[in-house]
Coordinates of N, CA and C in Angstrom, one line a residue:
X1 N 14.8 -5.6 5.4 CA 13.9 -5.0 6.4 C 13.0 -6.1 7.0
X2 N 13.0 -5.9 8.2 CA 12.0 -6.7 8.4 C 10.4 -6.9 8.9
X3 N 9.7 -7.9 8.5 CA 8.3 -7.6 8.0 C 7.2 -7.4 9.3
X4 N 6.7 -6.0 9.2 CA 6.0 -5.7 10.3 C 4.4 -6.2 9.9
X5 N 4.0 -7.1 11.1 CA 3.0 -7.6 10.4 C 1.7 -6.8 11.0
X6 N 1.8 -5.6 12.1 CA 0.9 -4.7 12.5 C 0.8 -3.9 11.6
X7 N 1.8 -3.6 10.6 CA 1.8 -2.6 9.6 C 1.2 -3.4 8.2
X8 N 1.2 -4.4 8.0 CA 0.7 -5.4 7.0 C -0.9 -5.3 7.6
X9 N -1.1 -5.4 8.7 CA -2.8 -5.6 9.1 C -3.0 -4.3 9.0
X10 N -2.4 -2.8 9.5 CA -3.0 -1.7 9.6 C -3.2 -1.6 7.5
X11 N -2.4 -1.6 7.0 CA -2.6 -1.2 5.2 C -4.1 -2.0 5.0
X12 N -3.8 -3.3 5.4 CA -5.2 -4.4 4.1 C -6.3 -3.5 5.1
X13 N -6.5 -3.4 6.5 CA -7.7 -2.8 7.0 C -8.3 -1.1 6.1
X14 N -7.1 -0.4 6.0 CA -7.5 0.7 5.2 C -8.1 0.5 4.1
X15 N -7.0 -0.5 3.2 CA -7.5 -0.3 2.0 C -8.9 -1.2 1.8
X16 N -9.3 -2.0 2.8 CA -10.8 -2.1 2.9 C -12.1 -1.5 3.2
X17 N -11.1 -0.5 4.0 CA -12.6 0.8 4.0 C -12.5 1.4 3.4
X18 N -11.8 1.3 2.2 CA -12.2 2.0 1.2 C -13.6 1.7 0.3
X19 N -13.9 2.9 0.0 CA -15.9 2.4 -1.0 C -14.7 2.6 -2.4
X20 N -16.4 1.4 -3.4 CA -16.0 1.4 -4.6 C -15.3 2.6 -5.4
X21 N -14.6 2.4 -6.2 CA -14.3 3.5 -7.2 C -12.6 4.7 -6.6
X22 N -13.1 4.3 -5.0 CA -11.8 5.3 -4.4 C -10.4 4.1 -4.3
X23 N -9.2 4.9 -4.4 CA -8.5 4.7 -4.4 C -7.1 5.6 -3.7
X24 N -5.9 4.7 -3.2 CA -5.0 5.1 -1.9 C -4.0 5.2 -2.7
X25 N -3.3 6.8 -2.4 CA -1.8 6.5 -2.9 C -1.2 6.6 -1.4
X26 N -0.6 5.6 -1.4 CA 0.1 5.2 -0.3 C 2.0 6.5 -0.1
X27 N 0.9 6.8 1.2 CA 2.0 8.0 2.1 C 2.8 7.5 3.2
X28 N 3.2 8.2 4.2 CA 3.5 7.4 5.5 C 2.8 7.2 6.3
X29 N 2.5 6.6 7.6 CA 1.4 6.1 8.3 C 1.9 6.6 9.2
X30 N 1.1 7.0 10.0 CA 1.4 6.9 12.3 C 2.5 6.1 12.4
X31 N 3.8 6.8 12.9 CA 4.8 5.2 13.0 C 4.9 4.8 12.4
X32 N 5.2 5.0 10.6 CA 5.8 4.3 9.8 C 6.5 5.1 8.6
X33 N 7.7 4.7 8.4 CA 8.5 5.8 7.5 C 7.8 5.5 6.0
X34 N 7.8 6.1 5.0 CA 7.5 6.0 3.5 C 7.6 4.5 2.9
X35 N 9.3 4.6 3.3 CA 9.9 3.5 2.5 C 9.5 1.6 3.6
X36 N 9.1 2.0 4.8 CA 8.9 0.7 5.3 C 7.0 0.3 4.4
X37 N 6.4 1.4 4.7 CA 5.0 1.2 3.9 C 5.3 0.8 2.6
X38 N 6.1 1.5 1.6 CA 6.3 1.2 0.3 C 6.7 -0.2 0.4
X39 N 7.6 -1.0 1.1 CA 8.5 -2.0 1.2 C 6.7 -3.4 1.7
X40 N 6.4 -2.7 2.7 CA 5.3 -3.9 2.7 C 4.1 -4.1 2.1
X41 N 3.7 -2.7 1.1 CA 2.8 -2.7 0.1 C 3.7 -3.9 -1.3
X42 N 4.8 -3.5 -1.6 CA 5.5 -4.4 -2.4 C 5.2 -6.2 -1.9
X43 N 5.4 -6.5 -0.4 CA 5.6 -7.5 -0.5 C 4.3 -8.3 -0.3
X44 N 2.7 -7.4 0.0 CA 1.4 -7.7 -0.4 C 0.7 -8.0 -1.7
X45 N 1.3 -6.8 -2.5 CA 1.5 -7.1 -3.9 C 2.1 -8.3 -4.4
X46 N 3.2 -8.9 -4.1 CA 3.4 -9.7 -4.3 C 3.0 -11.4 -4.1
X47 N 2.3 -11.3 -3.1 CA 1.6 -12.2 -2.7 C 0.2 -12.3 -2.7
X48 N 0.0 -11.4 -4.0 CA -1.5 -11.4 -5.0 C -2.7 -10.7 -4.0
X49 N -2.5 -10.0 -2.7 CA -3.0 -10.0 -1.4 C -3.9 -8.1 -1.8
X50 N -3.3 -7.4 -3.0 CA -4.0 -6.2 -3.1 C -3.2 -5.8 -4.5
X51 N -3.9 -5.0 -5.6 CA -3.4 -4.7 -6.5 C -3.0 -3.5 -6.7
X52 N -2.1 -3.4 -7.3 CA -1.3 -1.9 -6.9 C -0.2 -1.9 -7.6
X53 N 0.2 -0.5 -8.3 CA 1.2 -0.6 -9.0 C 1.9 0.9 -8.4
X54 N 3.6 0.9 -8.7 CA 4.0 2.3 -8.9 C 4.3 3.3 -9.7
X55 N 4.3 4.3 -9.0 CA 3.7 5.6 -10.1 C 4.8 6.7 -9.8
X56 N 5.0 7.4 -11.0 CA 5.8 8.5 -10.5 C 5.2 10.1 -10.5
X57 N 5.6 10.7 -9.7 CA 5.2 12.1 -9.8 C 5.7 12.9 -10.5
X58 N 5.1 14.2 -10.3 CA 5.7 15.5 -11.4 C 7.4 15.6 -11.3
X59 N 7.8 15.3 -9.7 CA 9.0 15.8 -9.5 C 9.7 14.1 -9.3
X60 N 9.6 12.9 -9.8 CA 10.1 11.9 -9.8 C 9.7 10.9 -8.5
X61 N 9.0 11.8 -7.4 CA 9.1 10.5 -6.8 C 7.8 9.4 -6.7
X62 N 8.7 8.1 -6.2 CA 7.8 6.9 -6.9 C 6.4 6.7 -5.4
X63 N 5.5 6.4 -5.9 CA 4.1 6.3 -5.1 C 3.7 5.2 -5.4
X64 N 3.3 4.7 -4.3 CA 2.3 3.3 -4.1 C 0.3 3.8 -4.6
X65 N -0.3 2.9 -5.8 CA -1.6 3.5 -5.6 C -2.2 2.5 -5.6
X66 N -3.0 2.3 -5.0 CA -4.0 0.8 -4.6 C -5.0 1.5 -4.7
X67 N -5.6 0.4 -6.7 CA -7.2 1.2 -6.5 C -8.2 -0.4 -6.0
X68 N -7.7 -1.1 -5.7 CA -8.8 -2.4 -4.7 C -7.9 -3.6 -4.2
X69 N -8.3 -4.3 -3.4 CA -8.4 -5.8 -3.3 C -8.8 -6.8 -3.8
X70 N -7.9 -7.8 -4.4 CA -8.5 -8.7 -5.2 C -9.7 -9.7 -3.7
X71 N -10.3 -10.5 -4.9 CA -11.5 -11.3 -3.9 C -11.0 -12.2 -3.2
X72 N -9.8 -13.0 -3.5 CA -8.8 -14.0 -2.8 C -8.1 -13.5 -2.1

């Protein structure tokens, strides 16, 4: 897939308005399928950029939940 970096800017902007304590389980966005958000929440995560792990639901499927941004 390849890496949409409007959709990389629209995620870190959300997950910074976020206030203390709240936390995002990551859905689909305006123009963006599940699996491209899940795909570039992975590849933020991976580059130490927000902390987030995934989760499964009642009926199996897997969720992105980002409870902050690290300070770096």
């Amino acid at each position: 897939m390849k890496r949409d970096w409007g959709l990389i800017r629209d995620l870190l902007e959300h997950l910074e308005s976020l206030g203390f304590g709240q936390h995002w389980e990551a859905r689909e966005l305006p123009g963006h399928c599940r699996e491209a958000v899940a795909y570039h929440l992975q590849l933020l995560n991976q580059a130490q950029l927000l902390c987030g792990s995934v989760q499964h639901s009642w009926t199996g499927q897997e969720q992105w939940v980002v409870p902050h941004l690290p300070l770096a």
